[in-house]
Amino acid sequence: MSQRWILRVAVMIAFACAVPVAMAQQPAEGPQQPQPRGGERQKSPPPPDPLGDSIFPPDMIMQHQRELALTEDQKIFMRGEIQRATMRFNELQWQLQDQMEALHETVKTNTINEQLALSQLDKVLESEREIKRVHMELAIRLKNKLTADQLMRLQTIRQNNKPPRGDGMGPGGGPGPGRPGGPPGGGPRLGVPGQGPGQGPRPPGGGQGGPGGLR
C-alpha cells in the first residue's frame, strides 16, 4: 500500500469518529423552559369582594376596640348582638350539618332519588342563605353603632393591613365564592357575604374571643 492511501484511510476514520462526538455536544434547539412543580403553579387571584370596602368584620372591631375608643355603651350593645348572632349561628350549624348528612346518604346510592336529593339540596341552600343573612345582619348593626370618626379609623386600619400586591395571590388570599354543599367548619370571615358556603361559615366574632370578646 502507498503511504498516500494509508493517510486517506486514517483521515476518513478520524472524521467518522469525530462526527458523533460533535453531534452529542451540540445544545438542544431553543432555550429550555423550567418545568413548574406540582405545588408551585401560580394561582389566579380571587375575585374582589364587592362589599369588602363597606363592611367591617366583628373580629376587626374587637381587635381594635381601644384604638377606636369604643364607649361602654357601644361595647355592651356589641356584646349583646354578637351573643344573639352566635346562638342563632350555632342552631343553623347543627341544622345544616344534619341536612348535609341526609343529602350525602341520598346521593351515595347507585341510583339517586332525584326529587328527594333536590329537595334536600334546597334545604341545605336555605340554611346557608340564612347563615349568610345572620352574618350580614350583625355586621350592619355593629357598623350602625359606630361613629363617623370610628368608621374612618377602621378604613385606615384596613388600608394599612392590606397585603402587598404582586405575589400572584391577589388581595384577601382566600378563595372566591364556594360551591353549595360544602362541609361546615373553617371558612370565610364574617361580614363578607360574597364568599360561599363551600368553605363553611365561621361563628360571629371570627373566633377572636367569642361573644365576650369586647372588653
CSV table of C-alpha atoms in Angstrom, one decimal:
chain,number,residue,atom,x,y,z
A,1,MET,CA,0.0,0.0,0.0
A,2,SER,CA,1.2,3.5,-0.7
A,3,GLN,CA,1.6,6.0,2.1
A,4,ARG,CA,-1.0,8.3,0.4
A,5,TRP,CA,-3.7,5.7,0.5
A,6,ILE,CA,-3.0,4.9,4.2
A,7,LEU,CA,-3.2,8.5,5.1
A,8,ARG,CA,-6.5,8.9,3.3
A,9,VAL,CA,-8.0,5.9,5.2
A,10,ALA,CA,-6.8,7.4,8.5
A,11,VAL,CA,-8.4,10.7,7.8
A,12,MET,CA,-11.7,9.1,6.9
A,13,ILE,CA,-11.7,7.0,10.2
A,14,ALA,CA,-10.9,10.1,12.2
A,15,PHE,CA,-13.7,12.1,10.6
A,16,ALA,CA,-16.2,9.2,11.2
A,17,CYS,CA,-15.3,9.2,14.9
A,18,ALA,CA,-15.5,13.0,15.3
A,19,VAL,CA,-19.0,13.5,13.8
A,20,PRO,CA,-20.9,11.5,16.6
A,21,VAL,CA,-19.0,13.3,19.3
A,22,ALA,CA,-19.7,16.7,17.8
A,23,MET,CA,-23.4,15.9,17.5
A,24,ALA,CA,-23.6,14.8,21.1
A,25,GLN,CA,-22.1,18.0,22.3
A,26,GLN,CA,-24.5,20.3,20.4
A,27,PRO,CA,-27.0,22.0,22.7
A,28,ALA,CA,-30.7,21.3,22.2
A,29,GLU,CA,-32.6,23.7,20.0
A,30,GLY,CA,-34.2,26.6,21.7
A,31,PRO,CA,-34.0,27.6,25.4
A,32,GLN,CA,-35.1,25.0,28.0
A,33,GLN,CA,-38.1,26.2,29.9
A,34,PRO,CA,-38.2,25.2,33.5
A,35,GLN,CA,-41.0,22.8,34.3
A,36,PRO,CA,-43.3,24.0,37.1
A,37,ARG,CA,-43.5,21.8,40.1
A,38,GLY,CA,-46.9,20.5,41.2
A,39,GLY,CA,-47.1,22.8,44.2
A,40,GLU,CA,-45.6,25.9,42.5
A,41,ARG,CA,-48.1,26.8,39.9
A,42,GLN,CA,-49.2,30.4,40.1
A,43,LYS,CA,-52.7,30.7,41.3
A,44,SER,CA,-55.1,33.2,39.8
A,45,PRO,CA,-56.2,35.9,42.2
A,46,PRO,CA,-59.7,35.5,43.7
A,47,PRO,CA,-62.5,37.8,42.5
A,48,PRO,CA,-62.7,41.0,44.6
A,49,ASP,CA,-65.4,41.1,47.3
A,50,PRO,CA,-67.9,43.9,46.2
A,51,LEU,CA,-68.8,44.5,49.9
A,52,GLY,CA,-65.3,44.3,51.3
A,53,ASP,CA,-64.7,48.0,51.4
A,54,SER,CA,-68.0,48.8,53.1
A,55,ILE,CA,-68.4,46.1,55.8
A,56,PHE,CA,-66.2,45.6,58.8
A,57,PRO,CA,-66.0,42.1,60.4
A,58,PRO,CA,-66.8,42.0,64.1
A,59,ASP,CA,-63.4,40.5,64.9
A,60,MET,CA,-61.7,43.5,63.3
A,61,ILE,CA,-63.7,45.8,65.6
A,62,MET,CA,-62.9,43.7,68.6
A,63,GLN,CA,-59.2,43.7,67.9
A,64,HIS,CA,-59.0,47.5,67.7
A,65,GLN,CA,-61.6,48.5,70.3
A,66,ARG,CA,-59.0,50.6,72.2
A,67,GLU,CA,-57.8,52.3,69.1
A,68,LEU,CA,-61.4,53.0,68.1
A,69,ALA,CA,-62.1,54.3,71.6
A,70,LEU,CA,-65.3,52.4,71.9
A,71,THR,CA,-67.6,53.6,74.6
A,72,GLU,CA,-69.0,51.3,77.3
A,73,ASP,CA,-72.5,51.7,75.7
A,74,GLN,CA,-71.1,50.5,72.4
A,75,LYS,CA,-69.3,47.5,74.0
A,76,ILE,CA,-72.5,46.4,75.8
A,77,PHE,CA,-74.5,46.7,72.6
A,78,MET,CA,-72.0,44.8,70.5
A,79,ARG,CA,-71.5,42.0,73.1
A,80,GLY,CA,-75.3,41.5,73.1
A,81,GLU,CA,-75.5,41.5,69.3
A,82,ILE,CA,-72.7,39.0,69.0
A,83,GLN,CA,-74.1,36.7,71.6
A,84,ARG,CA,-77.5,36.7,69.9
A,85,ALA,CA,-76.0,36.1,66.5
A,86,THR,CA,-73.8,33.3,67.9
A,87,MET,CA,-76.7,31.5,69.3
A,88,ARG,CA,-78.6,31.7,66.0
A,89,PHE,CA,-75.5,30.6,64.2
A,90,ASN,CA,-75.0,27.5,66.3
A,91,GLU,CA,-78.6,26.5,65.7
A,92,LEU,CA,-78.2,26.9,62.0
A,93,GLN,CA,-74.9,25.0,62.0
A,94,TRP,CA,-76.5,22.0,63.7
A,95,GLN,CA,-79.4,22.2,61.2
A,96,LEU,CA,-77.0,22.5,58.2
A,97,GLN,CA,-74.9,19.5,59.3
A,98,ASP,CA,-78.0,17.3,59.7
A,99,GLN,CA,-79.2,18.3,56.3
A,100,MET,CA,-75.8,17.7,54.7
A,101,GLU,CA,-75.7,14.2,56.2
A,102,ALA,CA,-79.1,13.4,54.9
A,103,LEU,CA,-78.2,14.7,51.4
A,104,HIS,CA,-75.0,12.6,51.5
A,105,GLU,CA,-77.0,9.4,52.3
A,106,THR,CA,-79.3,10.1,49.4
A,107,VAL,CA,-76.6,10.7,46.7
A,108,LYS,CA,-74.2,7.9,47.7
A,109,THR,CA,-76.6,5.2,46.4
A,110,ASN,CA,-76.1,3.8,42.9
A,111,THR,CA,-79.5,5.1,41.7
A,112,ILE,CA,-80.3,8.5,43.2
A,113,ASN,CA,-83.8,9.6,44.0
A,114,GLU,CA,-83.7,12.9,42.1
A,115,GLN,CA,-86.7,14.6,43.7
A,116,LEU,CA,-85.6,13.7,47.2
A,117,ALA,CA,-82.0,14.8,46.5
A,118,LEU,CA,-83.0,18.2,45.0
A,119,SER,CA,-85.4,18.7,47.9
A,120,GLN,CA,-82.7,18.1,50.4
A,121,LEU,CA,-80.3,20.4,48.5
A,122,ASP,CA,-82.9,23.2,48.7
A,123,LYS,CA,-82.9,22.8,52.5
A,124,VAL,CA,-79.1,23.0,52.5
A,125,LEU,CA,-79.0,26.1,50.4
A,126,GLU,CA,-81.7,27.7,52.5
A,127,SER,CA,-79.7,27.1,55.7
A,128,GLU,CA,-76.6,28.5,54.1
A,129,ARG,CA,-78.5,31.6,53.0
A,130,GLU,CA,-79.8,32.1,56.5
A,131,ILE,CA,-76.3,31.8,57.9
A,132,LYS,CA,-75.1,34.5,55.5
A,133,ARG,CA,-78.0,36.7,56.5
A,134,VAL,CA,-77.1,36.3,60.2
A,135,HIS,CA,-73.6,37.4,59.4
A,136,MET,CA,-74.7,40.4,57.3
A,137,GLU,CA,-77.3,41.5,59.8
A,138,LEU,CA,-74.7,41.5,62.6
A,139,ALA,CA,-72.2,43.4,60.5
A,140,ILE,CA,-74.8,46.1,59.7
A,141,ARG,CA,-75.9,46.5,63.3
A,142,LEU,CA,-72.3,46.9,64.5
A,143,LYS,CA,-71.4,49.4,61.8
A,144,ASN,CA,-74.5,51.5,62.5
A,145,LYS,CA,-73.4,51.7,66.2
A,146,LEU,CA,-70.1,53.3,65.2
A,147,THR,CA,-69.5,57.0,64.8
A,148,ALA,CA,-68.2,58.6,61.6
A,149,ASP,CA,-64.8,59.1,63.1
A,150,GLN,CA,-64.6,55.4,64.2
A,151,LEU,CA,-65.5,54.3,60.7
A,152,MET,CA,-62.7,56.5,59.3
A,153,ARG,CA,-60.3,54.9,61.7
A,154,LEU,CA,-61.4,51.4,60.6
A,155,GLN,CA,-60.9,52.3,57.0
A,156,THR,CA,-57.4,53.5,57.8
A,157,ILE,CA,-56.6,50.3,59.7
A,158,ARG,CA,-57.9,48.2,56.8
A,159,GLN,CA,-55.8,50.1,54.3
A,160,ASN,CA,-52.6,49.7,56.4
A,161,ASN,CA,-53.2,46.0,56.9
A,162,LYS,CA,-53.8,45.2,53.2
A,163,PRO,CA,-51.3,42.6,51.9
A,164,PRO,CA,-48.9,43.9,49.1
A,165,ARG,CA,-49.9,43.0,45.6
A,166,GLY,CA,-47.7,41.2,43.1
A,167,ASP,CA,-47.4,37.9,44.9
A,168,GLY,CA,-49.8,36.2,42.5
A,169,MET,CA,-52.4,35.6,45.2
A,170,GLY,CA,-54.3,38.9,45.0
A,171,PRO,CA,-55.8,40.7,48.0
A,172,GLY,CA,-57.6,38.7,50.6
A,173,GLY,CA,-55.6,35.5,50.0
A,174,GLY,CA,-58.8,33.4,50.1
A,175,PRO,CA,-60.9,31.5,47.5
A,176,GLY,CA,-63.8,33.0,45.7
A,177,PRO,CA,-67.4,32.0,46.0
A,178,GLY,CA,-67.8,28.5,47.2
A,179,ARG,CA,-70.0,25.7,45.9
A,180,PRO,CA,-73.2,24.6,47.6
A,181,GLY,CA,-73.0,21.6,49.8
A,182,GLY,CA,-69.5,22.2,51.2
A,183,PRO,CA,-68.8,20.8,54.7
A,184,PRO,CA,-69.3,23.3,57.5
A,185,GLY,CA,-66.3,24.4,59.5
A,186,GLY,CA,-63.5,26.9,58.9
A,187,GLY,CA,-64.4,29.3,56.2
A,188,PRO,CA,-65.0,32.9,55.2
A,189,ARG,CA,-64.7,35.8,57.6
A,190,LEU,CA,-67.8,37.2,59.0
A,191,GLY,CA,-69.1,40.2,57.2
A,192,VAL,CA,-68.0,39.0,53.7
A,193,PRO,CA,-71.3,37.5,52.4
A,194,GLY,CA,-69.9,37.2,48.9
A,195,GLN,CA,-67.9,34.1,49.9
A,196,GLY,CA,-69.9,31.0,49.6
A,197,PRO,CA,-70.6,28.0,51.9
A,198,GLY,CA,-68.1,25.8,50.2
A,199,GLN,CA,-65.6,26.9,52.8
A,200,GLY,CA,-68.0,26.8,55.7
A,201,PRO,CA,-69.1,29.8,57.8
A,202,ARG,CA,-67.3,30.9,60.9
A,203,PRO,CA,-69.2,31.8,64.0
A,204,PRO,CA,-69.8,35.5,64.7
A,205,GLY,CA,-66.7,37.1,66.1
A,206,GLY,CA,-64.4,35.1,63.8
A,207,GLY,CA,-63.0,33.1,66.8
A,208,GLN,CA,-61.4,36.2,68.3
A,209,GLY,CA,-62.6,35.9,71.8
A,210,GLY,CA,-66.1,34.7,71.1
A,211,PRO,CA,-69.2,36.5,72.3
A,212,GLY,CA,-67.4,38.1,75.2
A,213,GLY,CA,-64.5,39.4,73.1
A,214,LEU,CA,-65.3,43.1,73.7
A,215,ARG,CA,-63.7,44.0,77.0
